Tab-separated table of C-alpha atoms in Angstrom:
chain	number	residue	atom	x	y	z
A	1	PHE	CA	169.758	117.302	165.029
A	2	PHE	CA	169.841	115.372	161.754
A	3	ALA	CA	167.191	114.746	159.120
A	4	PHE	CA	167.305	111.946	156.572
A	5	GLY	CA	165.082	111.065	153.648
A	6	TYR	CA	164.217	107.716	152.089
A	7	ALA	CA	161.707	106.798	149.383
A	8	MET	CA	158.871	109.279	149.978
A	9	GLN	CA	159.492	109.296	153.718
A	10	ALA	CA	161.377	111.589	156.092
A	11	GLY	CA	163.152	110.837	159.350
A	12	LEU	CA	164.626	112.866	162.214
A	13	ILE	CA	167.463	111.892	164.544
A	14	ASN	CA	168.218	113.691	167.790
A	15	PRO	CA	165.700	116.531	167.275
A	16	PHE	CA	167.217	118.965	169.791
A	17	ILE	CA	165.785	122.298	168.624
A	18	THR	CA	164.255	124.275	171.502
A	19	GLY	CA	167.004	125.882	173.562
A	20	ASN	CA	169.667	124.906	171.033
A	21	ALA	CA	171.535	128.125	170.278
A	22	ASP	CA	173.042	126.611	167.135
A	23	SER	CA	169.748	125.482	165.585
A	24	ILE	CA	168.489	127.420	162.565
A	25	VAL	CA	165.312	125.326	162.562
A	26	LYS	CA	162.230	125.879	164.724
A	27	ILE	CA	159.592	123.353	165.710
A	28	GLU	CA	157.030	125.089	163.515
A	29	ASP	CA	159.333	124.765	160.490
A	30	ILE	CA	159.000	120.970	160.521
A	31	THR	CA	155.748	119.896	158.914
A	32	LYS	CA	156.592	116.325	157.864
A	33	ALA	CA	158.257	113.434	159.642
A	34	ASP	CA	157.505	109.749	159.370
A	35	VAL	CA	160.088	108.407	161.830
A	36	ILE	CA	161.798	110.091	164.796
A	37	LEU	CA	164.747	108.428	166.546
A	38	VAL	CA	165.568	109.419	170.127
A	39	ALA	CA	168.631	107.792	171.665
A	40	ASP	CA	167.930	108.535	175.333
A	41	GLY	CA	165.881	110.701	177.665
A	42	HIS	CA	168.140	113.749	177.764
A	43	GLY	CA	166.931	117.041	176.372
A	44	ASP	CA	169.970	117.402	174.120
A	45	GLU	CA	169.057	114.084	172.507
A	46	GLY	CA	165.681	115.519	171.570
A	47	ALA	CA	163.459	114.050	174.282
A	48	ASN	CA	161.622	117.337	174.819
A	49	ASP	CA	161.137	118.313	171.192
A	50	ALA	CA	160.195	114.809	170.039
A	51	ILE	CA	156.857	115.218	171.857
A	52	PRO	CA	155.395	118.126	169.835
A	53	LEU	CA	157.040	116.867	166.653
A	54	ALA	CA	155.434	113.443	166.978
A	55	GLN	CA	152.087	114.969	167.909
A	56	LYS	CA	151.986	117.357	164.944
A	57	THR	CA	153.370	114.984	162.279
A	58	GLY	CA	152.037	111.593	163.400
A	59	ALA	CA	155.571	110.174	163.086
A	60	LYS	CA	156.538	106.832	164.557
A	61	LEU	CA	158.808	107.391	167.549
A	62	ILE	CA	161.613	104.844	168.016
A	63	VAL	CA	163.425	105.210	171.321
A	64	GLY	CA	166.402	103.682	173.036
A	65	GLY	CA	164.593	102.059	175.959
A	66	PHE	CA	161.128	100.645	176.629
A	67	GLU	CA	160.741	102.914	179.664
A	68	LEU	CA	161.480	106.013	177.602
A	69	GLY	CA	158.721	104.970	175.231
A	70	SER	CA	156.298	104.625	178.126
A	71	TRP	CA	157.283	108.095	179.316
A	72	PHE	CA	156.535	109.556	175.878
A	73	VAL	CA	153.048	108.035	176.038
A	74	GLU	CA	152.591	109.660	179.461
A	75	GLN	CA	153.607	112.985	177.911
A	76	GLY	CA	150.834	112.779	175.342
A	77	VAL	CA	152.316	111.033	172.323
A	78	PRO	CA	149.670	108.557	171.041
A	79	ALA	CA	150.646	105.017	172.055
A	80	ALA	CA	150.121	103.791	168.495
A	81	GLN	CA	152.995	106.023	167.365
A	82	VAL	CA	155.495	104.923	170.025
A	83	ILE	CA	157.631	101.884	169.295
A	84	ARG	CA	158.793	100.735	172.702
A	85	THR	CA	161.909	98.716	172.116
A	86	ASN	CA	165.387	98.123	173.568
A	87	PRO	CA	168.925	97.538	172.303
A	88	GLY	CA	168.866	94.431	170.138
A	89	GLY	CA	165.615	95.443	168.463
A	90	ILE	CA	165.039	95.991	164.752
A	91	GLN	CA	162.441	98.006	162.838
A	92	ARG	CA	161.804	98.242	159.094
A	93	PHE	CA	160.202	101.102	157.151
A	94	ASP	CA	159.754	101.043	153.366
A	95	GLY	CA	163.102	99.430	152.637
A	96	VAL	CA	164.984	101.133	155.476
A	97	THR	CA	166.175	99.119	158.467
A	98	VAL	CA	166.750	100.654	161.896
A	99	ARG	CA	168.675	98.587	164.428
A	100	ILE	CA	168.790	99.643	168.068
A	101	VAL	CA	172.180	99.092	169.719
A	102	ASN	CA	173.388	99.792	173.220
A	103	SER	CA	175.085	102.976	174.394
A	104	VAL	CA	177.404	103.562	177.344
A	105	HIS	CA	175.451	106.555	178.595
A	106	GLY	CA	172.598	107.582	180.877
A	107	SER	CA	168.922	108.178	180.106
A	108	GLY	CA	167.568	110.492	182.772
A	109	LEU	CA	164.231	112.106	181.920
A	110	PRO	CA	163.464	115.853	181.712
A	111	LYS	CA	160.356	115.344	183.881
A	112	PRO	CA	160.437	111.986	185.694
A	113	THR	CA	157.077	110.601	186.801
A	114	SER	CA	156.054	108.113	189.470
A	115	GLN	CA	155.425	105.508	186.764
A	116	ASN	CA	158.560	106.252	184.764
A	117	THR	CA	161.365	107.553	186.923
A	118	TYR	CA	164.108	106.769	184.402
A	119	GLY	CA	164.367	106.284	180.644
A	120	GLY	CA	165.833	102.786	180.701
A	121	PRO	CA	168.861	101.958	178.555
A	122	ALA	CA	170.412	104.562	176.296
A	123	ALA	CA	170.919	103.545	172.678
A	124	GLY	CA	172.455	104.225	169.308
A	125	PHE	CA	170.977	103.443	165.901
A	126	ILE	CA	172.290	101.654	162.832
A	127	ILE	CA	170.290	102.819	159.828
A	128	THR	CA	170.536	100.946	156.534
A	129	LEU	CA	169.012	102.775	153.574
A	130	GLU	CA	167.391	101.191	150.501
A	131	ASP	CA	170.640	100.899	148.541
A	132	GLY	CA	172.526	99.385	151.481
A	133	TYR	CA	174.277	102.574	152.595
A	134	THR	CA	174.583	102.252	156.372
A	135	VAL	CA	174.834	104.993	158.980
A	136	TYR	CA	175.741	104.460	162.615
A	137	PHE	CA	174.387	107.182	164.894
A	138	ALA	CA	176.179	106.682	168.203
A	139	GLY	CA	174.065	108.869	170.469
A	140	SER	CA	176.266	110.004	173.358
A	141	THR	CA	178.032	106.723	174.027
A	142	ALA	CA	181.604	106.205	175.109
A	143	ALA	CA	183.703	103.768	173.105
A	144	THR	CA	182.667	100.173	173.682
A	145	MET	CA	184.092	96.909	172.386
A	146	ASP	CA	180.601	96.116	171.061
A	147	MET	CA	181.432	98.434	168.175
A	148	GLN	CA	183.638	95.666	166.804
A	149	LEU	CA	180.586	93.400	166.529
A	150	TRP	CA	178.487	96.053	164.800
A	151	ALA	CA	181.304	96.865	162.388
A	152	SER	CA	181.735	93.250	161.389
A	153	ALA	CA	178.018	92.510	161.133
A	154	PHE	CA	176.572	95.724	159.651
A	155	LYS	CA	179.589	97.452	158.057
A	156	PRO	CA	178.601	101.118	158.427
A	157	ASP	CA	179.730	103.522	155.712
A	158	LEU	CA	179.273	106.619	157.870
A	159	ALA	CA	179.470	107.120	161.637
A	160	ILE	CA	177.968	110.097	163.487
A	161	LEU	CA	179.996	110.250	166.703
A	162	PRO	CA	179.692	112.434	169.830
A	163	LEU	CA	181.994	115.394	170.384
A	164	ASN	CA	180.567	117.069	173.471
A	165	ASN	CA	182.642	119.698	175.269
A	166	ASP	CA	184.747	117.415	177.469
A	167	ARG	CA	184.937	114.425	175.123
A	168	ASP	CA	188.362	112.801	175.066
A	169	PRO	CA	189.395	112.833	171.391
A	170	VAL	CA	191.135	109.490	171.955
A	171	ASP	CA	187.749	108.029	172.948
A	172	VAL	CA	186.354	109.022	169.540
A	173	ALA	CA	189.446	107.673	167.789
A	174	GLN	CA	188.928	104.354	169.577
A	175	MET	CA	185.373	104.283	168.221
A	176	VAL	CA	186.645	104.722	164.673
A	177	LYS	CA	189.250	102.001	165.144
A	178	LEU	CA	186.629	99.595	166.488
A	179	LEU	CA	184.123	100.475	163.761
A	180	ARG	CA	186.687	99.526	161.115
A	181	THR	CA	186.940	95.973	162.435
A	182	ASP	CA	186.416	93.766	159.371
A	183	ASN	CA	184.864	96.857	157.789
A	184	ARG	CA	186.656	98.966	155.195
A	185	ASN	CA	183.365	100.606	154.206
A	186	LEU	CA	183.734	103.217	156.940
A	187	LYS	CA	185.043	106.273	155.122
A	188	LYS	CA	183.247	109.257	156.689
A	189	ILE	CA	182.814	110.572	160.229
A	190	ILE	CA	180.455	113.377	161.285
A	191	PRO	CA	180.893	114.853	164.788
A	192	HIS	CA	177.771	115.802	166.715
A	193	HIS	CA	177.053	117.475	170.075
A	194	ASN	CA	179.733	120.016	169.170
A	195	ARG	CA	179.034	123.751	169.071
A	196	ILE	CA	179.477	126.055	166.084
A	197	GLN	CA	181.682	128.149	168.365
A	198	PRO	CA	183.041	125.738	171.010
A	199	PRO	CA	183.504	127.284	174.473
A	200	ALA	CA	186.995	127.737	175.841
A	201	GLY	CA	188.601	124.396	176.630
A	202	ALA	CA	186.090	122.318	174.655
A	203	THR	CA	187.353	119.491	172.464
A	204	THR	CA	187.561	120.642	168.849
A	205	ILE	CA	187.001	118.857	165.558
A	206	ASP	CA	190.673	119.398	164.753
A	207	GLU	CA	191.682	117.562	167.950
A	208	MET	CA	189.259	114.755	167.121
A	209	GLU	CA	190.648	114.489	163.586
A	210	LYS	CA	194.257	114.397	164.791
A	211	ALA	CA	193.493	111.621	167.291
A	212	ILE	CA	191.764	109.590	164.563
A	213	ASN	CA	194.635	110.091	162.136
A	214	ASP	CA	197.160	109.092	164.801
A	215	MET	CA	195.264	105.928	165.673
A	216	VAL	CA	193.925	104.607	162.355
A	217	GLY	CA	196.103	106.393	159.824
A	218	LYS	CA	195.915	109.693	158.010
A	219	SER	CA	193.350	109.823	155.176
A	220	THR	CA	191.863	106.491	156.269
A	221	VAL	CA	188.588	108.254	157.023
A	222	THR	CA	187.340	111.776	156.371
A	223	VAL	CA	186.091	113.880	159.271
A	224	MET	CA	183.315	115.981	157.749
A	225	ARG	CA	182.603	119.540	158.765
A	226	ILE	CA	178.921	119.947	158.000
A	227	GLU	CA	177.433	123.378	157.368
A	228	ARG	CA	174.115	124.086	159.053
A	229	GLY	CA	171.231	123.407	156.701
A	230	LYS	CA	173.454	121.689	154.150
A	231	VAL	CA	172.053	118.617	152.385
A	232	ILE	CA	174.465	115.742	151.774
A	233	GLN	CA	173.856	112.723	149.548
A	234	LEU	CA	174.390	109.301	151.124
A	235	THR	CA	174.738	106.679	148.415
A	236	LYS	CA	176.777	103.586	147.751
């Protein structure tokens, strides 16, 4: 779960709060959101919590697949708030650009319906802030050669990459290598989907960092270890 601010606006990415043992935030703590980004229909991507958050804040909800957007409307999010799009789409908000890109992942729904049995394509997001600083949020994707295209075209400065329990650290290292194609802006990596206390056998940040250093060179990028609740400044 990540929050970002721009101008006088506020955005949420991956708002997985309810049932998240590592979350220090509760739904009732969030009183303002203008944009919510949900990469796919899985609960740990925020599909469940995006519903009450959108309802209480009036935020625009940008989702990975058109079908997921239709499902959110079925669940009670006002249709005017739901931006039903697909990979390849682009949205602009007060100087911030959000591009929807594909993800090698599934998008099953927490509560499938007869009208929407599946969430459509999974996605990632490339977010360019007012000053040009660009963040790639990968969702839960595996490495894909498409990352070369996004690196060359959009030149992300920061990548938020998945580190779920059984993630191959070499897969993440491949992502970093691909995201540096014609792009020396990429200097920082933040792992997500990792636990504060990883269970036995889970891939660790240290393993991820070693694989990245082995593949792209030590000190080429910094793997950040973010403290819960910590605010970081993202500027050019």
